[in-house]
mmCIF file of C-alpha atoms and ligand atoms in Angstrom:
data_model
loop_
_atom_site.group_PDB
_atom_site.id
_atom_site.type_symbol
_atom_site.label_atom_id
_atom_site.label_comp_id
_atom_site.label_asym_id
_atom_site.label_seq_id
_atom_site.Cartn_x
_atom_site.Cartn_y
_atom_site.Cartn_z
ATOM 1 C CA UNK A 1 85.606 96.314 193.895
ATOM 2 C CA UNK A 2 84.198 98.531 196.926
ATOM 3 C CA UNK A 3 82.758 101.889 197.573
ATOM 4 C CA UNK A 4 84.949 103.813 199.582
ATOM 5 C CA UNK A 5 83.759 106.284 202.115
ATOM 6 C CA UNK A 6 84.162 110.588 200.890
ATOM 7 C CA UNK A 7 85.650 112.311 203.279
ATOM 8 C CA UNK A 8 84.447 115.929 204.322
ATOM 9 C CA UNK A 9 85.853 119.141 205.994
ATOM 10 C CA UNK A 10 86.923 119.110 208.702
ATOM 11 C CA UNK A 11 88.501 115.761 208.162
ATOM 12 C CA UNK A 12 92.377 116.522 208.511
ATOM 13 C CA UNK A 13 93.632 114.283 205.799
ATOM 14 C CA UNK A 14 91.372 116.788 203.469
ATOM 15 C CA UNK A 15 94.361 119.163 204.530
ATOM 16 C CA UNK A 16 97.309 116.408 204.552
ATOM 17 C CA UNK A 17 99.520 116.201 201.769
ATOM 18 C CA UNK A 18 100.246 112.868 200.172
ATOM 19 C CA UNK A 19 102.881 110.659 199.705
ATOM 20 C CA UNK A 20 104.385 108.850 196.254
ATOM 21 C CA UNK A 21 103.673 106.047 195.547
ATOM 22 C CA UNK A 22 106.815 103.978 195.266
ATOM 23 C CA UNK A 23 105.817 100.948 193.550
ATOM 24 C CA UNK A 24 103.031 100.562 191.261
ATOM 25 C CA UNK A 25 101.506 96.879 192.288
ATOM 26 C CA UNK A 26 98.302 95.131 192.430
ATOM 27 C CA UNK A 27 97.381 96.750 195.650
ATOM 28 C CA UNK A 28 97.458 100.316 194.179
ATOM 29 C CA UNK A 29 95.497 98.949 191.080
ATOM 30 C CA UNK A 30 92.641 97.567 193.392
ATOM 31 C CA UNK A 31 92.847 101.002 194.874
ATOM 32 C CA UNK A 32 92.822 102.574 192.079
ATOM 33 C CA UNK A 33 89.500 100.705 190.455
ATOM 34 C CA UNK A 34 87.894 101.353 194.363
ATOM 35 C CA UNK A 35 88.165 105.471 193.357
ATOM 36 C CA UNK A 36 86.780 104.543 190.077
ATOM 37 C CA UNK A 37 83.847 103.039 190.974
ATOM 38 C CA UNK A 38 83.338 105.439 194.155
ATOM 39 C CA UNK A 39 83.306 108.436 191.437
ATOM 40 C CA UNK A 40 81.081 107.016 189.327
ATOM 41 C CA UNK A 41 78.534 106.157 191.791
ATOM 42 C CA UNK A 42 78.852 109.856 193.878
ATOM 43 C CA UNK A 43 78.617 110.867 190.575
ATOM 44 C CA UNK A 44 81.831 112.863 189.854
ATOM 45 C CA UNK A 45 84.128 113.586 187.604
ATOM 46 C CA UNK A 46 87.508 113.181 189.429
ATOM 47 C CA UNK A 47 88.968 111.723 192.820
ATOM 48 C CA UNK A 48 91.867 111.903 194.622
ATOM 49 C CA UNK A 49 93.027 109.439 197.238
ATOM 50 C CA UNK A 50 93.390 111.896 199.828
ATOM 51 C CA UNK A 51 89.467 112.113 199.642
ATOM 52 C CA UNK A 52 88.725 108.336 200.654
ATOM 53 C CA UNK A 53 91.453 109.205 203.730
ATOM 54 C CA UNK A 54 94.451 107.705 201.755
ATOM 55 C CA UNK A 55 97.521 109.457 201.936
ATOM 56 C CA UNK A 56 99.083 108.244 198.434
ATOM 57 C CA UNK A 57 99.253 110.404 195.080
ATOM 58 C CA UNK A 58 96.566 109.036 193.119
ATOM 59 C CA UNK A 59 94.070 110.948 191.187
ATOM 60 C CA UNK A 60 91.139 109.081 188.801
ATOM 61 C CA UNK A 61 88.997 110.910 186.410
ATOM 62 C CA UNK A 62 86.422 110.722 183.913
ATOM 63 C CA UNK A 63 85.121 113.726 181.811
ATOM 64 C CA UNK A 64 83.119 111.924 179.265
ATOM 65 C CA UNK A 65 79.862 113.161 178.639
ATOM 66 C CA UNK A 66 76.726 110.877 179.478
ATOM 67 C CA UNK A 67 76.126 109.928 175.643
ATOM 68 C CA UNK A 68 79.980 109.224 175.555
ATOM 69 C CA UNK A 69 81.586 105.919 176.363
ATOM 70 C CA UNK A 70 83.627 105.984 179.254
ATOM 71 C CA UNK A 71 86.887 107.455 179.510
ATOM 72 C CA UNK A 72 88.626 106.311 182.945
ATOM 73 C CA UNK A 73 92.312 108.083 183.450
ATOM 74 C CA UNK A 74 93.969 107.322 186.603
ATOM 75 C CA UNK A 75 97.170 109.071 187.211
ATOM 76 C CA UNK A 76 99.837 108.112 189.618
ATOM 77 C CA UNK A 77 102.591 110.438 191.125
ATOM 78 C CA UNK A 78 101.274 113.289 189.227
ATOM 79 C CA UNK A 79 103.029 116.314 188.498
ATOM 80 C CA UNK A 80 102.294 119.842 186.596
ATOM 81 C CA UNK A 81 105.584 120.153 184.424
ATOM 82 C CA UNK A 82 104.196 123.378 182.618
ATOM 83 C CA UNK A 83 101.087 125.595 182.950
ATOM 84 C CA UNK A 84 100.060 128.636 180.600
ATOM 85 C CA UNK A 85 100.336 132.325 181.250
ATOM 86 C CA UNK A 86 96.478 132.391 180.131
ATOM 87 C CA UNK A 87 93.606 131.491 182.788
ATOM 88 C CA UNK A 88 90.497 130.162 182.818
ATOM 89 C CA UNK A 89 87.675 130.355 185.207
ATOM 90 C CA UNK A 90 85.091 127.527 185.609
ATOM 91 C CA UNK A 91 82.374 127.117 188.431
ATOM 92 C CA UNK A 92 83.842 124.031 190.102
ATOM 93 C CA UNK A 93 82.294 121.660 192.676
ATOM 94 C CA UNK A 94 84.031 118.846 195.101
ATOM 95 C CA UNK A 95 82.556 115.440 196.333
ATOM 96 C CA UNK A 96 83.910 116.445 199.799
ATOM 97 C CA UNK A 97 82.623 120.164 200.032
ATOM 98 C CA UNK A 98 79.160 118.524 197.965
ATOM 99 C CA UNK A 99 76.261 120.821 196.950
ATOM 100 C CA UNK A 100 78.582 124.149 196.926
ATOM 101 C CA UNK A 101 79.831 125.472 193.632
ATOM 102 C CA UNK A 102 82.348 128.499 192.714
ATOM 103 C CA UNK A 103 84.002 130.437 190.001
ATOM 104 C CA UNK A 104 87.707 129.371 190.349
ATOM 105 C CA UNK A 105 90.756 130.858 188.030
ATOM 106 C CA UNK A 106 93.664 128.662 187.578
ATOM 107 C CA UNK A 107 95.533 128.159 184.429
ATOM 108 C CA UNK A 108 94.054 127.707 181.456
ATOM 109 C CA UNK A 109 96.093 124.821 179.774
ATOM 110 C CA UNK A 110 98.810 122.345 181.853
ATOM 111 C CA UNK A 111 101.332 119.388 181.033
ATOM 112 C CA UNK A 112 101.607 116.819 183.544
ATOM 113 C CA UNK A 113 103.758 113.891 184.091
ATOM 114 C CA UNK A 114 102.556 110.759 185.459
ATOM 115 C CA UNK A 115 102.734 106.918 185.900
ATOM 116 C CA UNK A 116 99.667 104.968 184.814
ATOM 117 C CA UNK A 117 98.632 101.838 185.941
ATOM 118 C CA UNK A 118 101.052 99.556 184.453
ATOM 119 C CA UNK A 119 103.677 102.264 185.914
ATOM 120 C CA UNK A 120 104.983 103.825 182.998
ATOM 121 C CA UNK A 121 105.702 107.227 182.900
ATOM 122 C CA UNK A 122 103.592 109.328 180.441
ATOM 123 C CA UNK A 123 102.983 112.799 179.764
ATOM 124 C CA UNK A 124 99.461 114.469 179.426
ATOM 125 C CA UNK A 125 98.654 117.880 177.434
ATOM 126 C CA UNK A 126 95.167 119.365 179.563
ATOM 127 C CA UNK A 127 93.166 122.146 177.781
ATOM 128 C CA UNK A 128 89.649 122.961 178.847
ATOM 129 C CA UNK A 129 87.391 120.830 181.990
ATOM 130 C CA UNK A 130 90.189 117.954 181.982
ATOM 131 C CA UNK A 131 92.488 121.071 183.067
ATOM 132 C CA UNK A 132 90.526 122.629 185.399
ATOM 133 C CA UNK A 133 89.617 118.595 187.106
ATOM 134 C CA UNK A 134 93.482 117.674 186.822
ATOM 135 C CA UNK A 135 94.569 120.667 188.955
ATOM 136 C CA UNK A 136 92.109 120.495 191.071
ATOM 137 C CA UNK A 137 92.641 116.612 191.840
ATOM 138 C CA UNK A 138 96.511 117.847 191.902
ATOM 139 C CA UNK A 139 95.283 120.303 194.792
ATOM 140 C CA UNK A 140 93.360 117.327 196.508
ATOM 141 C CA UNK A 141 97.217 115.764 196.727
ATOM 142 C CA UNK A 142 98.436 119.046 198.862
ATOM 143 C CA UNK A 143 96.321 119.030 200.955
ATOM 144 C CA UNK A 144 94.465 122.292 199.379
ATOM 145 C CA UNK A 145 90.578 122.166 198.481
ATOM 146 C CA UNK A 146 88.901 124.516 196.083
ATOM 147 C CA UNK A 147 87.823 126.338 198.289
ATOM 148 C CA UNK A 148 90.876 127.812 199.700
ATOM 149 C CA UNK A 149 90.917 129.639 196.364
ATOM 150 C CA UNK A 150 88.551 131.680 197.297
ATOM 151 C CA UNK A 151 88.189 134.883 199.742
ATOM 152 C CA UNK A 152 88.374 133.936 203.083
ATOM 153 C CA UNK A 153 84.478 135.297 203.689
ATOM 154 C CA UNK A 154 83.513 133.256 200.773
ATOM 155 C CA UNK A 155 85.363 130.380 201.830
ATOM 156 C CA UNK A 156 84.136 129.940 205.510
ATOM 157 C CA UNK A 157 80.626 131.032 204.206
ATOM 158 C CA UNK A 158 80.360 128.065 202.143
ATOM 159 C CA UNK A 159 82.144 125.850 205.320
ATOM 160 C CA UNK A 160 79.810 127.081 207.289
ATOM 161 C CA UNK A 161 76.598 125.927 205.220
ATOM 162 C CA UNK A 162 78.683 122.282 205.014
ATOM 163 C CA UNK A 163 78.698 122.342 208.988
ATOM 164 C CA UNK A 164 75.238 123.345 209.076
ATOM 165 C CA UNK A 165 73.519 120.532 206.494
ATOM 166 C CA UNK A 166 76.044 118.164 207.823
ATOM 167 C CA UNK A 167 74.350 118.575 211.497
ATOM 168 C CA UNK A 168 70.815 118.523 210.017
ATOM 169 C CA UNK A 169 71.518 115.272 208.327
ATOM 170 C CA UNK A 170 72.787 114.073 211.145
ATOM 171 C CA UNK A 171 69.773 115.251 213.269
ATOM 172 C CA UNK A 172 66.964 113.739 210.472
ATOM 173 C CA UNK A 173 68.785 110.484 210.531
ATOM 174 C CA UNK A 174 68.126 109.805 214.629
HETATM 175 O O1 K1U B 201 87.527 116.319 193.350
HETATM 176 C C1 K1U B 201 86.337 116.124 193.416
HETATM 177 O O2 K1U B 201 85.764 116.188 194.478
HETATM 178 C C2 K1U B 201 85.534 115.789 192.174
HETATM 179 C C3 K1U B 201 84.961 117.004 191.491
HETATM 180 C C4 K1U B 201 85.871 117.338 190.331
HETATM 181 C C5 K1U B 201 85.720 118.692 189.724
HETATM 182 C C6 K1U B 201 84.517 119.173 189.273
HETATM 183 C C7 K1U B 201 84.424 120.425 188.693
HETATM 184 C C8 K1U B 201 85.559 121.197 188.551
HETATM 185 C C9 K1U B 201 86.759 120.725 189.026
HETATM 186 C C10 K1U B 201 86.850 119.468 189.595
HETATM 187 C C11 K1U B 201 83.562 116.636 191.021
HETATM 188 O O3 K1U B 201 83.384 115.739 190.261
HETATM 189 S S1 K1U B 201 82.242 117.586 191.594
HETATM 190 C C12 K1U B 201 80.831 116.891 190.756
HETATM 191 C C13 K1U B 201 80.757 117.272 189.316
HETATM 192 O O4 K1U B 201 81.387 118.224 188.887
HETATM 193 C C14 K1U B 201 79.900 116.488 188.391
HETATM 194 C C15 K1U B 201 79.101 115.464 188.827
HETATM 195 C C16 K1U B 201 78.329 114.759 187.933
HETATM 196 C C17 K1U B 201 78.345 115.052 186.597
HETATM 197 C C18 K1U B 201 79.125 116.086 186.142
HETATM 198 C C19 K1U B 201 79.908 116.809 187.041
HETATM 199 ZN ZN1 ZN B 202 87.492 117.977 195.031
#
């Protein structure tokens, strides 16, 4: 297993959409355990491939609390096959845009079809923070970010920090 590297803005396969995956084999399951472990150790909650700079629909997650065992979902070729009328709004974050947060409306509840990791086709029912994480790993596959949810003044507020503690890191580390 490896740690792959998190892409940030204004990396242009942040704002690439990917491509399905044809065949599930044993190189998309290495993959696949790669996100897993890169989540974990960020920490996050969900990853999508276009985030380590690979262009192929996969999305991991984990929402289990910290006094919960662990509950790894990785979802191939995923795809939102219904979404309620209702919203929700949750203050969401992003490994690539890290140490920003904001309020976000989307959907409140969403079906999605997938293939897991042996490739068979299954069908999820999201309610609540798996939801919210699935559609916003979904996003991740269009190239959109959470971000672009927002008003453009918010949005290039909060790019603008990135840029800035992105050059400052850079600068501390000569
Ligand atoms: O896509 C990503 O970059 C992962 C992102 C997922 C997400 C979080 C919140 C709302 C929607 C989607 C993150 O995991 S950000 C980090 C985070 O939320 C977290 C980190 C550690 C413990 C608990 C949460
Ligand atoms: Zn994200």
């Amino acid at each position: 297993m490896a740690l792959l590297p998190i892409f940030l803005p204004p990396a242009p396969v942040l704002k690439a959409k990917a491509k399905p995956i044809e065949v599930v084999d044993d190189e998309i399951r290495r993959l696949i355990d790669d996100m897993l472990e890169t989540m974990y150790a960020a920490p996050g909650i969900g990853l999508a491939a276009n985030q380590v700079g690979v262009l192929k629909r996969i999305v991991v997650l984990d929402i289990a609390k910290t006094d919960e065992p662990p509950a790894p979902l990785a979802l191939i070729n995923p795809e939102i096959i219904w979404a309620s009328d209702e919203t929700a709004i949750y203050s969401e974050g992003c490994l690539s845009v890290p140490d920003h947060y904001a309020d976000v409306e989307r959907p409140a509840e969403v079906k999605i079809r997938y293939l897991d990791r042996e490739g068979h086709r299954r069908e999820l029912h999201a309610t609540g923070l798996l939801s919210t994480c699935v559609q916003h790993e979904i996003d991740h596959l269009e190239g959109v970010l959470f971000v672009d949810h927002l008003s453009a003044l918010k949005r290039n507020m909060i790019l603008r920090k990135l840029s800035k503690q992105r050059k400052h890191q850079a600068e501390s580390a000569l």
